[in-house]
Short mmCIF file of C-alpha atoms in Angstrom, two decimals:
data_model
loop_
_atom_site.label_atom_id
_atom_site.label_comp_id
_atom_site.label_asym_id
_atom_site.label_seq_id
_atom_site.Cartn_x
_atom_site.Cartn_y
_atom_site.Cartn_z
CA UNK A 1 -0.15 52.65 38.47
CA UNK A 2 -1.82 50.76 41.32
CA UNK A 3 -5.56 50.75 41.94
CA UNK A 4 -5.02 52.97 44.99
CA UNK A 5 -3.34 55.57 42.78
CA UNK A 6 -5.85 55.43 39.95
CA UNK A 7 -8.41 58.23 40.44
CA UNK A 8 -10.94 56.37 38.30
CA UNK A 9 -11.11 53.45 40.72
CA UNK A 10 -9.84 54.65 44.08
CA UNK A 11 -12.69 55.49 46.46
CA UNK A 12 -11.53 57.86 49.22
CA UNK A 13 -15.03 58.10 50.71
CA UNK A 14 -17.47 61.00 50.97
CA UNK A 15 -16.62 61.63 54.62
CA UNK A 16 -18.32 60.77 57.91
CA UNK A 17 -21.87 62.07 58.12
CA UNK A 18 -22.30 62.34 54.33
CA UNK A 19 -25.62 61.21 52.87
CA UNK A 20 -25.73 58.16 50.65
CA UNK A 21 -28.31 58.36 47.85
CA UNK A 22 -30.10 55.07 47.19
CA UNK A 23 -32.13 54.05 44.13
CA UNK A 24 -34.39 51.01 44.39
CA UNK A 25 -35.21 49.10 41.20
CA UNK A 26 -38.34 47.01 41.72
CA UNK A 27 -41.16 47.33 44.22
CA UNK A 28 -42.53 43.84 44.70
CA UNK A 29 -42.45 41.64 47.78
CA UNK A 30 -38.81 42.43 48.56
CA UNK A 31 -38.50 46.00 47.29
CA UNK A 32 -41.51 47.18 49.29
CA UNK A 33 -40.08 45.72 52.50
CA UNK A 34 -36.65 47.22 51.84
CA UNK A 35 -38.17 50.71 51.48
CA UNK A 36 -40.39 50.30 54.55
CA UNK A 37 -37.56 49.16 56.78
CA UNK A 38 -35.18 51.84 55.49
CA UNK A 39 -37.69 54.57 56.33
CA UNK A 40 -38.79 53.11 59.67
CA UNK A 41 -35.22 52.58 60.88
CA UNK A 42 -33.58 55.58 59.24
CA UNK A 43 -31.76 56.75 62.39
CA UNK A 44 -30.28 53.34 63.12
CA UNK A 45 -29.13 52.88 59.54
CA UNK A 46 -27.50 56.32 59.59
CA UNK A 47 -25.43 55.31 62.62
CA UNK A 48 -24.49 51.95 61.12
CA UNK A 49 -23.55 53.36 57.71
CA UNK A 50 -21.83 56.51 58.98
CA UNK A 51 -24.31 58.85 57.30
CA UNK A 52 -28.00 59.06 56.40
CA UNK A 53 -29.36 56.74 53.71
CA UNK A 54 -31.65 58.77 51.48
CA UNK A 55 -33.90 57.00 48.97
CA UNK A 56 -33.93 59.05 45.76
CA UNK A 57 -36.50 57.00 43.90
CA UNK A 58 -38.16 53.63 43.31
CA UNK A 59 -38.30 52.45 39.70
CA UNK A 60 -41.24 50.31 38.57
CA UNK A 61 -42.63 49.33 35.18
CA UNK A 62 -46.15 50.59 35.94
CA UNK A 63 -46.49 53.53 38.33
CA UNK A 64 -50.29 53.35 38.48
CA UNK A 65 -50.13 49.78 39.78
CA UNK A 66 -48.50 51.10 42.95
CA UNK A 67 -50.83 54.00 43.66
CA UNK A 68 -51.47 54.37 47.37
CA UNK A 69 -48.35 52.47 48.42
CA UNK A 70 -45.65 53.85 50.68
CA UNK A 71 -43.44 54.64 47.69
CA UNK A 72 -46.30 56.59 46.13
CA UNK A 73 -47.03 58.49 49.35
CA UNK A 74 -43.36 59.52 49.56
CA UNK A 75 -43.33 60.65 45.94
CA UNK A 76 -40.61 58.17 45.00
CA UNK A 77 -42.17 56.24 42.12
CA UNK A 78 -40.81 56.49 38.59
CA UNK A 79 -41.02 54.35 35.47
CA UNK A 80 -37.67 55.62 34.17
CA UNK A 81 -35.07 53.39 35.81
CA UNK A 82 -32.23 54.59 33.58
CA UNK A 83 -32.74 58.25 34.49
CA UNK A 84 -32.91 57.35 38.17
CA UNK A 85 -29.64 55.41 37.96
CA UNK A 86 -27.87 58.26 36.17
CA UNK A 87 -28.71 60.92 38.77
CA UNK A 88 -25.67 62.54 40.35
CA UNK A 89 -27.16 62.22 43.83
CA UNK A 90 -27.48 58.42 43.57
CA UNK A 91 -24.54 56.52 45.05
CA UNK A 92 -26.04 53.07 45.43
CA UNK A 93 -28.48 51.05 43.31
CA UNK A 94 -30.58 48.23 44.77
CA UNK A 95 -31.85 45.75 42.16
CA UNK A 96 -34.78 43.55 43.25
CA UNK A 97 -36.56 43.17 39.91
CA UNK A 98 -35.74 39.56 39.06
CA UNK A 99 -35.09 38.08 35.64
CA UNK A 100 -31.85 38.40 33.73
CA UNK A 101 -31.72 40.51 30.56
CA UNK A 102 -33.30 43.81 31.64
CA UNK A 103 -31.77 43.78 35.16
CA UNK A 104 -28.37 43.02 33.60
CA UNK A 105 -28.61 46.17 31.47
CA UNK A 106 -29.54 48.29 34.47
CA UNK A 107 -26.95 46.82 36.84
CA UNK A 108 -24.17 47.22 34.27
CA UNK A 109 -25.24 50.81 33.63
CA UNK A 110 -25.14 51.51 37.36
CA UNK A 111 -21.72 49.93 37.89
CA UNK A 112 -20.20 51.63 34.88
CA UNK A 113 -21.44 55.01 36.09
CA UNK A 114 -19.71 54.53 39.45
CA UNK A 115 -22.67 53.39 41.52
CA UNK A 116 -22.30 50.46 43.88
CA UNK A 117 -24.94 47.75 43.45
CA UNK A 118 -26.83 45.49 45.83
CA UNK A 119 -28.83 42.72 44.16
CA UNK A 120 -30.95 39.78 45.29
CA UNK A 121 -30.97 38.34 41.78
CA UNK A 122 -29.39 34.86 41.85
CA UNK A 123 -30.14 34.14 38.18
CA UNK A 124 -28.36 37.33 37.12
CA UNK A 125 -25.32 36.74 39.31
CA UNK A 126 -25.02 33.08 38.30
CA UNK A 127 -25.30 33.86 34.58
CA UNK A 128 -23.18 37.02 34.36
CA UNK A 129 -20.83 37.05 37.36
CA UNK A 130 -17.76 37.69 35.24
CA UNK A 131 -19.20 40.66 33.38
CA UNK A 132 -20.63 42.21 36.56
CA UNK A 133 -17.42 41.71 38.54
CA UNK A 134 -15.30 43.23 35.78
CA UNK A 135 -17.58 46.28 35.59
CA UNK A 136 -17.42 46.76 39.37
CA UNK A 137 -13.63 46.42 39.38
CA UNK A 138 -13.20 48.87 36.51
CA UNK A 139 -15.26 51.50 38.32
CA UNK A 140 -13.89 50.75 41.80
CA UNK A 141 -17.34 50.13 43.27
CA UNK A 142 -19.03 47.35 45.21
CA UNK A 143 -21.22 44.49 44.02
CA UNK A 144 -23.09 42.85 46.92
CA UNK A 145 -25.42 39.84 46.57
CA UNK A 146 -25.92 38.19 49.96
CA UNK A 147 -29.67 37.83 49.36
CA UNK A 148 -29.09 35.96 46.08
CA UNK A 149 -28.33 32.64 47.78
CA UNK A 150 -30.47 32.02 50.84
CA UNK A 151 -32.30 35.24 51.78
CA UNK A 152 -31.68 36.02 55.44
CA UNK A 153 -29.11 33.24 55.94
CA UNK A 154 -25.64 34.84 55.92
CA UNK A 155 -23.46 32.57 53.81
CA UNK A 156 -21.99 34.77 51.07
CA UNK A 157 -20.28 37.02 53.64
CA UNK A 158 -18.71 34.13 55.56
CA UNK A 159 -17.43 32.54 52.34
CA UNK A 160 -16.00 35.85 51.14
CA UNK A 161 -14.52 37.03 54.43
CA UNK A 162 -14.73 34.83 57.52
CA UNK A 163 -13.44 31.71 55.74
CA UNK A 164 -11.02 33.53 53.42
CA UNK A 165 -8.11 32.09 55.41
CA UNK A 166 -9.32 28.50 55.17
CA UNK A 167 -9.52 25.87 52.45
CA UNK A 168 -13.10 24.89 51.74
CA UNK A 169 -13.68 21.36 50.52
CA UNK A 170 -17.46 21.17 50.27
CA UNK A 171 -20.62 23.28 50.41
CA UNK A 172 -23.94 21.46 50.39
CA UNK A 173 -27.46 22.08 51.51
CA UNK A 174 -31.10 22.94 50.98
CA UNK A 175 -31.32 26.25 49.13
CA UNK A 176 -34.89 26.27 47.78
CA UNK A 177 -37.81 26.68 50.16
CA UNK A 178 -40.57 25.63 47.77
CA UNK A 179 -39.11 22.21 47.02
CA UNK A 180 -38.24 21.63 50.65
CA UNK A 181 -41.83 22.43 51.65
CA UNK A 182 -43.14 19.94 49.08
CA UNK A 183 -40.75 17.12 49.99
CA UNK A 184 -41.23 17.69 53.73
CA UNK A 185 -45.01 17.56 53.34
CA UNK A 186 -44.79 14.38 51.25
CA UNK A 187 -42.62 12.84 53.95
CA UNK A 188 -44.87 13.82 56.85
CA UNK A 189 -48.26 13.08 55.25
CA UNK A 190 -47.57 10.34 52.71
CA UNK A 191 -49.34 12.38 50.02
CA UNK A 192 -48.24 12.31 46.39
CA UNK A 193 -46.38 15.09 44.60
CA UNK A 194 -49.37 16.50 42.73
CA UNK A 195 -51.51 16.91 45.87
CA UNK A 196 -48.74 18.55 47.90
CA UNK A 197 -47.82 20.84 45.00
CA UNK A 198 -51.44 22.02 44.86
CA UNK A 199 -51.38 22.75 48.60
CA UNK A 200 -48.07 24.63 48.29
CA UNK A 201 -49.62 26.69 45.49
CA UNK A 202 -52.67 27.48 47.63
CA UNK A 203 -50.41 28.66 50.47
CA UNK A 204 -48.43 30.96 48.16
CA UNK A 205 -45.14 29.02 48.11
CA UNK A 206 -45.27 28.46 44.35
CA UNK A 207 -44.29 31.09 41.78
CA UNK A 208 -46.47 31.85 38.74
CA UNK A 209 -43.95 29.80 36.76
CA UNK A 210 -42.95 27.02 39.18
CA UNK A 211 -40.42 25.37 36.87
CA UNK A 212 -37.43 27.31 38.26
CA UNK A 213 -38.13 25.81 41.67
CA UNK A 214 -39.39 22.29 41.04
CA UNK A 215 -37.03 21.58 38.12
CA UNK A 216 -34.05 22.69 40.23
CA UNK A 217 -32.94 25.73 38.22
CA UNK A 218 -33.26 28.16 41.13
CA UNK A 219 -31.08 25.91 43.28
CA UNK A 220 -28.62 25.49 40.40
CA UNK A 221 -28.10 29.27 40.18
CA UNK A 222 -27.38 29.35 43.91
CA UNK A 223 -25.05 26.37 43.63
CA UNK A 224 -23.08 28.19 40.94
CA UNK A 225 -22.65 31.21 43.24
CA UNK A 226 -21.65 29.07 46.22
CA UNK A 227 -19.12 27.06 44.20
CA UNK A 228 -17.59 30.22 42.73
CA UNK A 229 -17.11 31.73 46.19
CA UNK A 230 -15.93 28.57 47.92
CA UNK A 231 -13.41 27.41 45.34
CA UNK A 232 -12.19 30.73 43.85
CA UNK A 233 -13.27 29.52 40.43
CA UNK A 234 -15.81 31.00 38.05
CA UNK A 235 -18.81 28.65 37.95
CA UNK A 236 -21.99 29.48 36.03
CA UNK A 237 -25.43 27.89 36.15
CA UNK A 238 -24.59 26.09 32.90
CA UNK A 239 -21.81 24.24 34.74
CA UNK A 240 -24.23 22.81 37.31
CA UNK A 241 -25.85 19.41 36.79
CA UNK A 242 -29.55 19.93 37.49
CA UNK A 243 -32.37 17.51 38.27
CA UNK A 244 -35.69 18.51 39.88
CA UNK A 245 -38.24 16.82 42.13
CA UNK A 246 -41.20 16.30 39.79
CA UNK A 247 -40.48 12.55 39.44
CA UNK A 248 -40.33 11.89 43.18
CA UNK A 249 -43.30 9.72 44.15
CA UNK A 250 -45.01 8.82 47.40
CA UNK A 251 -43.53 5.34 46.92
CA UNK A 252 -40.01 6.82 46.79
CA UNK A 253 -40.67 8.66 50.06
CA UNK A 254 -42.03 5.47 51.65
CA UNK A 255 -39.02 3.40 50.57
CA UNK A 256 -36.64 6.08 51.85
CA UNK A 257 -38.42 6.07 55.22
CA UNK A 258 -38.18 2.30 55.53
CA UNK A 259 -34.42 2.48 54.94
CA UNK A 260 -33.89 5.33 57.44
CA UNK A 261 -33.64 8.20 54.95
CA UNK A 262 -35.57 11.26 53.87
CA UNK A 263 -35.43 12.87 50.43
CA UNK A 264 -34.18 16.45 50.01
CA UNK A 265 -33.31 18.52 46.97
CA UNK A 266 -29.66 19.29 47.65
CA UNK A 267 -27.17 21.63 46.04
CA UNK A 268 -23.77 19.96 46.38
CA UNK A 269 -20.54 21.77 45.52
CA UNK A 270 -17.27 19.90 46.00
CA UNK A 271 -13.54 20.28 45.49
CA UNK A 272 -12.52 16.97 43.88
CA UNK A 273 -9.00 15.55 43.86
CA UNK A 274 -8.11 12.66 41.56
CA UNK A 275 -5.50 9.94 42.13
CA UNK A 276 -2.82 12.14 40.57
CA UNK A 277 -3.58 15.06 42.87
CA UNK A 278 -5.31 17.13 40.19
CA UNK A 279 -8.16 19.29 41.49
CA UNK A 280 -11.47 20.13 39.91
CA UNK A 281 -14.85 21.55 40.95
CA UNK A 282 -18.19 19.79 40.88
CA UNK A 283 -21.55 21.52 41.36
CA UNK A 284 -24.82 19.63 41.12
CA UNK A 285 -28.47 19.78 42.19
CA UNK A 286 -30.65 16.70 42.51
CA UNK A 287 -33.02 14.84 44.84
CA UNK A 288 -30.90 13.10 47.46
CA UNK A 289 -31.43 10.47 50.12
CA UNK A 290 -30.24 11.92 53.44
CA UNK A 291 -29.96 9.82 56.62
CA UNK A 292 -32.56 10.83 59.21
CA UNK A 293 -29.73 11.25 61.70
CA UNK A 294 -28.21 14.04 59.58
CA UNK A 295 -29.07 17.65 60.56
CA UNK A 296 -30.33 18.39 57.02
CA UNK A 297 -33.03 15.73 57.45
CA UNK A 298 -34.74 17.83 60.13
CA UNK A 299 -34.89 21.02 58.03
CA UNK A 300 -38.62 21.28 57.47
CA UNK A 301 -41.22 23.42 55.71
CA UNK A 302 -39.68 26.20 53.61
CA UNK A 303 -36.50 26.60 55.66
CA UNK A 304 -33.02 26.41 54.14
CA UNK A 305 -29.77 25.06 55.55
CA UNK A 306 -26.25 25.07 54.15
CA UNK A 307 -23.28 23.00 55.32
CA UNK A 308 -19.74 24.22 54.74
CA UNK A 309 -16.80 21.89 55.26
CA UNK A 310 -13.34 23.45 55.59
CA UNK A 311 -9.96 22.00 56.49
CA UNK A 312 -9.36 24.15 59.59
CA UNK A 313 -12.88 25.20 60.62
CA UNK A 314 -14.39 21.75 60.17
CA UNK A 315 -18.14 21.55 59.55
CA UNK A 316 -20.32 24.65 59.81
CA UNK A 317 -24.08 24.87 59.34
CA UNK A 318 -26.09 27.96 58.38
CA UNK A 319 -29.85 27.65 58.94
CA UNK A 320 -32.88 29.90 58.66
CA UNK A 321 -35.53 31.45 56.42
CA UNK A 322 -34.39 31.09 52.85
CA UNK A 323 -37.19 33.01 51.15
CA UNK A 324 -39.89 35.62 51.69
CA UNK A 325 -40.10 39.40 51.65
CA UNK A 326 -38.80 40.19 55.13
CA UNK A 327 -35.98 37.59 55.26
CA UNK A 328 -34.73 38.62 51.82
CA UNK A 329 -35.04 42.30 52.73
CA UNK A 330 -32.91 41.63 55.81
CA UNK A 331 -30.04 40.39 53.65
CA UNK A 332 -30.49 43.24 51.17
CA UNK A 333 -30.39 45.80 53.96
CA UNK A 334 -27.24 44.26 55.40
CA UNK A 335 -25.59 44.71 52.00
CA UNK A 336 -26.93 48.28 51.75
CA UNK A 337 -25.29 49.15 55.06
CA UNK A 338 -21.99 47.59 53.99
CA UNK A 339 -21.93 49.30 50.60
CA UNK A 340 -22.99 52.61 52.14
CA UNK A 341 -20.19 52.49 54.73
CA UNK A 342 -17.71 52.09 51.90
CA UNK A 343 -19.23 55.08 50.14
CA UNK A 344 -18.93 57.15 53.31
CA UNK A 345 -15.54 56.05 54.63
CA UNK A 346 -13.86 54.76 51.46
CA UNK A 347 -12.59 51.37 50.38
CA UNK A 348 -14.30 48.37 48.83
CA UNK A 349 -15.67 45.02 49.91
CA UNK A 350 -13.96 41.83 48.68
CA UNK A 351 -14.68 41.33 45.00
CA UNK A 352 -14.71 38.27 42.79
CA UNK A 353 -11.83 35.86 43.44
CA UNK A 354 -11.08 33.41 40.64
CA UNK A 355 -7.36 32.93 41.14
CA UNK A 356 -7.65 29.13 41.51
CA UNK A 357 -9.35 28.79 38.11
CA UNK A 358 -10.02 25.10 38.65
CA UNK A 359 -11.55 23.06 35.83
CA UNK A 360 -15.19 22.01 36.07
CA UNK A 361 -15.34 18.26 36.59
CA UNK A 362 -17.11 16.12 34.05
CA UNK A 363 -20.29 14.96 35.77
CA UNK A 364 -19.51 11.39 34.76
CA UNK A 365 -16.35 11.50 36.90
CA UNK A 366 -18.12 12.70 40.05
CA UNK A 367 -18.12 10.12 42.87
CA UNK A 368 -21.58 9.33 44.19
CA UNK A 369 -23.82 6.54 45.46
CA UNK A 370 -27.16 5.25 44.21
CA UNK A 371 -30.32 3.84 45.71
CA UNK A 372 -31.97 1.72 43.02
CA UNK A 373 -35.55 0.49 43.31
CA UNK A 374 -36.54 -2.16 40.76
CA UNK A 375 -39.03 -4.96 40.14
CA UNK A 376 -37.41 -8.22 39.09
CA UNK A 377 -38.44 -11.74 38.20
CA UNK A 378 -39.10 -13.89 41.25
CA UNK A 379 -36.93 -16.89 40.42
CA UNK A 380 -33.74 -18.61 41.49
CA UNK A 381 -30.53 -17.01 40.21
CA UNK A 382 -31.86 -13.49 39.55
CA UNK A 383 -29.83 -11.88 42.33
CA UNK A 384 -26.62 -13.56 41.15
CA UNK A 385 -27.33 -12.42 37.57
CA UNK A 386 -27.86 -8.81 38.61
CA UNK A 387 -24.85 -8.82 40.94
CA UNK A 388 -22.70 -9.77 37.95
CA UNK A 389 -23.95 -6.70 36.08
CA UNK A 390 -22.93 -4.45 38.96
CA UNK A 391 -19.54 -6.17 39.18
CA UNK A 392 -18.95 -5.83 35.44
CA UNK A 393 -19.19 -2.05 35.83
CA UNK A 394 -16.97 -1.97 38.90
CA UNK A 395 -19.84 -1.26 41.31
CA UNK A 396 -19.76 -2.64 44.83
CA UNK A 397 -23.05 -3.17 46.68
CA UNK A 398 -23.51 -1.97 50.23
CA UNK A 399 -26.99 -3.36 50.92
CA UNK A 400 -29.54 -5.44 49.03
CA UNK A 401 -33.10 -5.83 50.29
CA UNK A 402 -35.78 -7.95 48.65
CA UNK A 403 -39.55 -7.66 49.12
CA UNK A 404 -41.88 -10.36 47.86
CA UNK A 405 -44.79 -9.36 45.60
CA UNK A 406 -47.54 -11.37 43.92
CA UNK A 407 -45.81 -12.14 40.63
CA UNK A 408 -42.41 -10.51 41.06
CA UNK A 409 -39.91 -9.35 43.64
CA UNK A 410 -38.96 -5.81 44.57
CA UNK A 411 -35.22 -5.30 44.87
CA UNK A 412 -33.81 -2.30 46.73
CA UNK A 413 -30.08 -1.78 46.26
CA UNK A 414 -27.71 0.76 47.81
CA UNK A 415 -24.28 0.99 46.19
CA UNK A 416 -20.92 2.01 47.52
CA UNK A 417 -19.33 5.15 46.07
CA UNK A 418 -18.46 4.97 42.38
CA UNK A 419 -18.16 7.20 39.32
CA UNK A 420 -21.44 8.69 38.15
CA UNK A 421 -20.80 7.40 34.62
CA UNK A 422 -20.28 3.82 35.84
CA UNK A 423 -23.40 3.91 37.98
CA UNK A 424 -25.45 5.37 35.14
CA UNK A 425 -24.18 2.68 32.75
CA UNK A 426 -25.08 0.03 35.31
CA UNK A 427 -28.66 1.29 35.58
CA UNK A 428 -28.94 1.32 31.79
CA UNK A 429 -27.70 -2.28 31.63
CA UNK A 430 -30.14 -3.35 34.35
CA UNK A 431 -33.06 -1.77 32.49
CA UNK A 432 -32.23 -3.87 29.41
CA UNK A 433 -31.91 -7.15 31.30
CA UNK A 434 -34.80 -9.59 30.95
CA UNK A 435 -34.70 -10.34 34.68
CA UNK A 436 -35.51 -6.68 35.47
CA UNK A 437 -39.17 -5.95 34.88
CA UNK A 438 -38.95 -2.26 35.74
CA UNK A 439 -36.53 0.24 37.27
CA UNK A 440 -38.85 2.25 39.50
CA UNK A 441 -36.44 4.95 40.62
CA UNK A 442 -32.80 5.88 40.95
CA UNK A 443 -31.90 8.39 43.67
CA UNK A 444 -28.46 9.48 44.81
CA UNK A 445 -27.32 9.40 48.45
CA UNK A 446 -25.32 11.87 50.53
CA UNK A 447 -24.58 12.74 54.13
CA UNK A 448 -23.02 9.48 55.33
#
């Protein structure tokens, strides 16, 4: 029996003009804006969805905390999320709680009871995409998560639909506003990491637990989602190499400037092809030297930008607000309209596509380039000695720049592309060489 014939999964639609009942889980920065905009623009949303969108309730952990809010005034607050989800007049559940374990339970309960789900929860989607997709498929309902990657920037939809007829080779960009704000401020002011972090905290860019942002985990979750969509392969956050920005110094920024680069925390997802034609997928997050001539170099403050490279379409760039209540609510509301239309008129949005099932590349096999900053002995023959170390590991040098210091020399090296494992082994060998007094920093390059 086909899916269209199976009454448990086929969605014929409620009919034009039918109301769509919506449950909102979470009433923080995003949830409050979603409710406000839904109520303020109710007529427009009814026309776009094909029927009125009626909010049945807003689930929170502590009702008293939200006394006097819009949700309270409308009599929508409840602390019983499970009962709200199970109501017969709820067709669509919007999850904007955050976290993984508790939201996972609620989202799975919603999907399994035949409710479509819209979520902004990147950590949840990155960690449990398979389980969520299977539950949605079994029930014949939608799972939307545009807001999980870059808030208002539409990139999930284009990857799922607009570029479905193309072959994507690479997705890369800035997907975390907090780290971009910090690195941009360090670049423009010359301040050190600690001072700029404190300013970002004062301005409200930093979460109560900043580690997800500054250690790269937030970007890694988004990279997993982007790689899964782009390469039709299931990629989880555990498959993503992750390195944050906490070790980036003002000296690193200064050296990058002098060489014509800026430093950005990039998520890079690539389709790799080896010499035998075998394909694999690489997804990684790390500080990256980007040429100042590259469009990503000009992405400032807390903005995000994502590049997509495809065989037929070429290079595409998506740019805009990647965080905040209103931008994230915009993406959530777009998904609400799409899921509601399917409830009214029937059918489903594109679901998970993992037909390619490509292997995840070993990070050591990923091709990359390094910028290495080191202090070395200031004597004849040092450069030749170090060049031999690079050559022994099969590493070709693109540029070498030396700066004189009082009792040593500073050597700044940019390599040609090589395997990550070979470059890493080279750095380890340099650090153990008597001629090298200190390896100050090692930063990868991209965008050339």
